[in-house]
Amino acid sequence: MPFAQAAPAGPFKLPPLPYAYGSLAPTISEMTMRIHHDKHHQTYVDKLNAAVVATPSLAGKTPQTLIQNLAAVPESVRTAVRNNAGGHVNHTMYWEIMSPNGGGAPTGDIAEVIKSSFGSFDNFKAKFNEAGEKRFGSGWVWLVADKGEFKIVSTPNQDNPLITGQFPIMGNDVWEHAYYLTYQNKRAAYLKAWWNVVNWNAINSRLRYYKNQNAGAG
């Protein structure tokens, strides 16, 4: 199941990395991974827990449900839930779709999606990187499924495409904390290098999940 999960007792937990902190180097340094995972992601989890504990009506809901139904979240904690549930879901995906054994050309169903929607992997990478470069300030760049069509979009801050009814197949974090220790202000260099650690098997799992959830839709 390619999603962040609520702990049985209710509070959300920081998921462990599925690989060693330094195993994505040199693409992403060990120090970057330690700070990004242990500090930034942990903060999103802590703040989401605080918002949920303070709001009994949110008990038992997954982070995905919360961000898909923000209008139902009390206004007093809506912004906190949007930012921190988004941050939790986004980062849980981010860790999962990278691997020290990643990189190379896509395989399986995602390869077919990329070819049919963007013509070629090279064209897809160019458009994905361009969208990431153009995102002003902090945010994310995504490949999303939108009513059966596949599109590249970017979102500000920790907004997840689920907010607008799109399903995130894959995404890259373009907040400076994701790359600054290694790449400084060279976001384009980070975006280009990131493909060396992309885990196509995990992305295919997300694509299968989307297809299974939407089988027979329309």
GROMACS .gro file of C-alpha atoms in nm:
model
  218
    1MET     CA    1   0.000   0.000   0.000
    2PRO     CA    2   0.189   0.309  -0.120
    3PHE     CA    3   0.055   0.550   0.139
    4ALA     CA    4   0.132   0.697   0.480
    5GLN     CA    5  -0.070   0.519   0.747
    6ALA     CA    6  -0.216   0.614   1.083
    7ALA     CA    7  -0.077   0.425   1.380
    8PRO     CA    8  -0.334   0.201   1.555
    9ALA     CA    9  -0.354   0.434   1.854
   10GLY     CA   10  -0.428   0.733   1.631
   11PRO     CA   11  -0.111   0.946   1.619
   12PHE     CA   12   0.087   0.938   1.299
   13LYS     CA   13   0.441   0.803   1.289
   14LEU     CA   14   0.752   0.892   1.094
   15PRO     CA   15   0.811   0.600   0.856
   16PRO     CA   16   1.165   0.462   0.853
   17LEU     CA   17   1.367   0.509   0.539
   18PRO     CA   18   1.365   0.196   0.320
   19TYR     CA   19   1.744   0.228   0.276
   20ALA     CA   20   2.046   0.369   0.459
   21TYR     CA   21   2.080   0.746   0.492
   22GLY     CA   22   2.390   0.758   0.275
   23SER     CA   23   2.286   0.509   0.011
   24LEU     CA   24   2.151   0.768  -0.235
   25ALA     CA   25   2.483   0.954  -0.244
   26PRO     CA   26   2.620   1.125  -0.443
   27THR     CA   27   2.279   1.221  -0.585
   28ILE     CA   28   2.146   1.303  -0.237
   29SER     CA   29   2.396   1.327   0.047
   30GLU     CA   30   2.371   1.147   0.380
   31MET     CA   31   2.350   1.479   0.566
   32THR     CA   32   2.065   1.596   0.344
   33MET     CA   33   1.875   1.273   0.404
   34ARG     CA   34   1.925   1.286   0.781
   35ILE     CA   35   1.804   1.644   0.808
   36HIS     CA   36   1.523   1.602   0.556
   37HIS     CA   37   1.384   1.280   0.703
   38ASP     CA   38   1.461   1.311   1.075
   39LYS     CA   39   1.396   1.684   1.113
   40HIS     CA   40   1.168   1.814   0.837
   41HIS     CA   41   0.944   1.511   0.793
   42GLN     CA   42   0.930   1.453   1.169
   43THR     CA   43   0.810   1.811   1.215
   44TYR     CA   44   0.523   1.757   0.971
   45VAL     CA   45   0.424   1.442   1.161
   46ASP     CA   46   0.440   1.617   1.497
   47LYS     CA   47   0.233   1.914   1.382
   48LEU     CA   48  -0.024   1.689   1.215
   49ASN     CA   49  -0.058   1.489   1.535
   50ALA     CA   50  -0.107   1.810   1.733
   51ALA     CA   51  -0.384   1.925   1.499
   52VAL     CA   52  -0.562   1.588   1.509
   53VAL     CA   53  -0.536   1.548   1.887
   54ALA     CA   54  -0.683   1.896   1.929
   55THR     CA   55  -0.974   1.814   1.698
   56PRO     CA   56  -1.173   1.503   1.799
   57SER     CA   57  -1.373   1.503   1.475
   58LEU     CA   58  -1.054   1.417   1.285
   59ALA     CA   59  -0.979   1.103   1.487
   60GLY     CA   60  -0.933   0.787   1.282
   61LYS     CA   61  -0.891   0.961   0.947
   62THR     CA   62  -0.589   0.892   0.729
   63PRO     CA   63  -0.374   1.181   0.606
   64GLN     CA   64  -0.501   1.114   0.254
   65THR     CA   65  -0.863   1.141   0.363
   66LEU     CA   66  -0.791   1.465   0.543
   67ILE     CA   67  -0.635   1.638   0.244
   68GLN     CA   68  -0.896   1.502   0.005
   69ASN     CA   69  -1.170   1.653   0.222
   70LEU     CA   70  -1.025   1.978   0.352
   71ALA     CA   71  -1.364   2.149   0.345
   72ALA     CA   72  -1.474   1.907   0.618
   73VAL     CA   73  -1.176   1.995   0.840
   74PRO     CA   74  -1.260   2.261   1.102
   75GLU     CA   75  -1.131   2.600   0.993
   76SER     CA   76  -0.930   2.637   1.314
   77VAL     CA   77  -0.691   2.359   1.203
   78ARG     CA   78  -0.751   2.349   0.827
   79THR     CA   79  -0.429   2.522   0.729
   80ALA     CA   80  -0.226   2.311   0.971
   81VAL     CA   81  -0.382   1.994   0.832
   82ARG     CA   82  -0.331   2.104   0.471
   83ASN     CA   83   0.036   2.180   0.529
   84ASN     CA   84   0.129   1.895   0.760
   85ALA     CA   85  -0.085   1.610   0.629
   86GLY     CA   86   0.038   1.715   0.287
   87GLY     CA   87   0.397   1.716   0.409
   88HIS     CA   88   0.355   1.372   0.565
   89VAL     CA   89   0.195   1.215   0.257
   90ASN     CA   90   0.435   1.384   0.016
   91HIS     CA   91   0.748   1.277   0.198
   92THR     CA   92   0.629   0.922   0.260
   93MET     CA   93   0.590   0.887  -0.116
   94TYR     CA   94   0.923   1.063  -0.185
   95TRP     CA   95   1.126   0.817   0.022
   96GLU     CA   96   0.948   0.520  -0.134
   97ILE     CA   97   1.001   0.619  -0.496
   98MET     CA   98   1.378   0.648  -0.459
   99SER     CA   99   1.630   0.367  -0.432
  100PRO     CA  100   2.007   0.317  -0.438
  101ASN     CA  101   1.930   0.067  -0.715
  102GLY     CA  102   1.713   0.314  -0.904
  103GLY     CA  103   1.764   0.514  -1.218
  104GLY     CA  104   1.768   0.411  -1.580
  105ALA     CA  105   1.474   0.404  -1.815
  106PRO     CA  106   1.124   0.329  -1.687
  107THR     CA  107   0.991  -0.023  -1.726
  108GLY     CA  108   0.650  -0.184  -1.710
  109ASP     CA  109   0.322   0.006  -1.720
  110ILE     CA  110   0.476   0.341  -1.630
  111ALA     CA  111   0.695   0.319  -1.941
  112GLU     CA  112   0.381   0.280  -2.154
  113VAL     CA  113   0.209   0.571  -1.979
  114ILE     CA  114   0.509   0.795  -2.038
  115LYS     CA  115   0.538   0.696  -2.404
  116SER     CA  116   0.168   0.738  -2.479
  117SER     CA  117   0.129   1.064  -2.286
  118PHE     CA  118   0.460   1.239  -2.360
  119GLY     CA  119   0.605   1.068  -2.666
  120SER     CA  120   0.931   0.958  -2.509
  121PHE     CA  121   1.107   0.931  -2.175
  122ASP     CA  122   1.348   1.208  -2.273
  123ASN     CA  123   1.059   1.441  -2.351
  124PHE     CA  124   0.887   1.350  -2.025
  125LYS     CA  125   1.204   1.418  -1.823
  126ALA     CA  126   1.254   1.752  -1.996
  127LYS     CA  127   0.897   1.865  -1.925
  128PHE     CA  128   0.906   1.734  -1.567
  129ASN     CA  129   1.235   1.910  -1.494
  130GLU     CA  130   1.110   2.230  -1.657
  131ALA     CA  131   0.799   2.231  -1.437
  132GLY     CA  132   1.019   2.178  -1.132
  133GLU     CA  133   1.250   2.462  -1.228
  134LYS     CA  134   0.959   2.699  -1.289
  135ARG     CA  135   0.792   2.633  -0.952
  136PHE     CA  136   0.848   2.965  -0.773
  137GLY     CA  137   0.966   2.928  -0.416
  138SER     CA  138   0.898   2.598  -0.242
  139GLY     CA  139   0.687   2.316  -0.374
  140TRP     CA  140   0.670   1.991  -0.566
  141VAL     CA  141   0.657   1.870  -0.927
  142TRP     CA  142   0.435   1.573  -1.007
  143LEU     CA  143   0.319   1.322  -1.260
  144VAL     CA  144  -0.051   1.289  -1.183
  145ALA     CA  145  -0.346   1.091  -1.307
  146ASP     CA  146  -0.642   1.321  -1.367
  147LYS     CA  147  -0.962   1.147  -1.473
  148GLY     CA  148  -0.763   0.890  -1.665
  149GLU     CA  149  -0.523   1.137  -1.826
  150PHE     CA  150  -0.161   1.173  -1.720
  151LYS     CA  151  -0.021   1.521  -1.668
  152ILE     CA  152   0.278   1.703  -1.524
  153VAL     CA  153   0.181   1.962  -1.264
  154SER     CA  154   0.350   2.150  -0.984
  155THR     CA  155   0.209   2.256  -0.649
  156PRO     CA  156   0.316   2.516  -0.392
  157ASN     CA  157   0.434   2.442  -0.041
  158GLN     CA  158   0.321   2.094   0.072
  159ASP     CA  159   0.003   2.084  -0.135
  160ASN     CA  160  -0.066   1.733  -0.264
  161PRO     CA  161  -0.255   1.674  -0.590
  162LEU     CA  162  -0.518   1.481  -0.394
  163ILE     CA  163  -0.647   1.821  -0.281
  164THR     CA  164  -0.773   1.887  -0.635
  165GLY     CA  165  -0.882   1.532  -0.713
  166GLN     CA  166  -0.567   1.426  -0.897
  167PHE     CA  167  -0.371   1.115  -0.801
  168PRO     CA  168   0.006   1.154  -0.759
  169ILE     CA  169   0.189   0.880  -0.948
  170MET     CA  170   0.531   1.027  -0.866
  171GLY     CA  171   0.674   1.356  -0.744
  172ASN     CA  172   0.996   1.537  -0.668
  173ASP     CA  173   1.052   1.776  -0.379
  174VAL     CA  174   1.186   2.114  -0.493
  175TRP     CA  175   1.202   2.275  -0.150
  176GLU     CA  176   1.557   2.399  -0.095
  177HIS     CA  177   1.605   2.166   0.202
  178ALA     CA  178   1.582   1.873  -0.042
  179TYR     CA  179   1.896   1.972  -0.231
  180TYR     CA  180   2.071   2.284  -0.101
  181LEU     CA  181   2.355   2.119   0.093
  182THR     CA  182   2.481   1.955  -0.227
  183TYR     CA  183   2.352   2.173  -0.510
  184GLN     CA  184   2.318   2.514  -0.340
  185ASN     CA  185   2.100   2.732  -0.566
  186LYS     CA  186   2.132   2.497  -0.866
  187ARG     CA  187   1.786   2.343  -0.860
  188ALA     CA  188   1.818   2.238  -1.224
  189ALA     CA  189   2.124   2.028  -1.142
  190TYR     CA  190   1.936   1.852  -0.862
  191LEU     CA  191   1.636   1.785  -1.087
  192LYS     CA  192   1.864   1.636  -1.353
  193ALA     CA  193   2.056   1.418  -1.105
  194TRP     CA  194   1.743   1.294  -0.926
  195TRP     CA  195   1.658   1.054  -1.209
  196ASN     CA  196   1.960   0.847  -1.104
  197VAL     CA  197   1.775   0.730  -0.791
  198VAL     CA  198   1.416   0.702  -0.919
  199ASN     CA  199   1.261   0.367  -0.822
  200TRP     CA  200   1.045   0.265  -1.117
  201ASN     CA  201   0.922  -0.048  -0.939
  202ALA     CA  202   0.771   0.164  -0.662
  203ILE     CA  203   0.621   0.402  -0.915
  204ASN     CA  204   0.465   0.109  -1.101
  205SER     CA  205   0.311   0.001  -0.770
  206ARG     CA  206   0.151   0.343  -0.732
  207LEU     CA  207   0.025   0.330  -1.089
  208ARG     CA  208  -0.128  -0.015  -1.029
  209TYR     CA  209  -0.293   0.113  -0.713
  210TYR     CA  210  -0.448   0.403  -0.907
  211LYS     CA  211  -0.571   0.173  -1.183
  212ASN     CA  212  -0.719  -0.075  -0.935
  213GLN     CA  213  -0.899   0.202  -0.747
  214ASN     CA  214  -1.041   0.341  -1.070
  215ALA     CA  215  -1.122   0.017  -1.252
  216GLY     CA  216  -1.454   0.061  -1.429
  217ALA     CA  217  -1.470   0.434  -1.359
  218GLY     CA  218  -1.628   0.640  -1.630
   0.00000   0.00000   0.00000
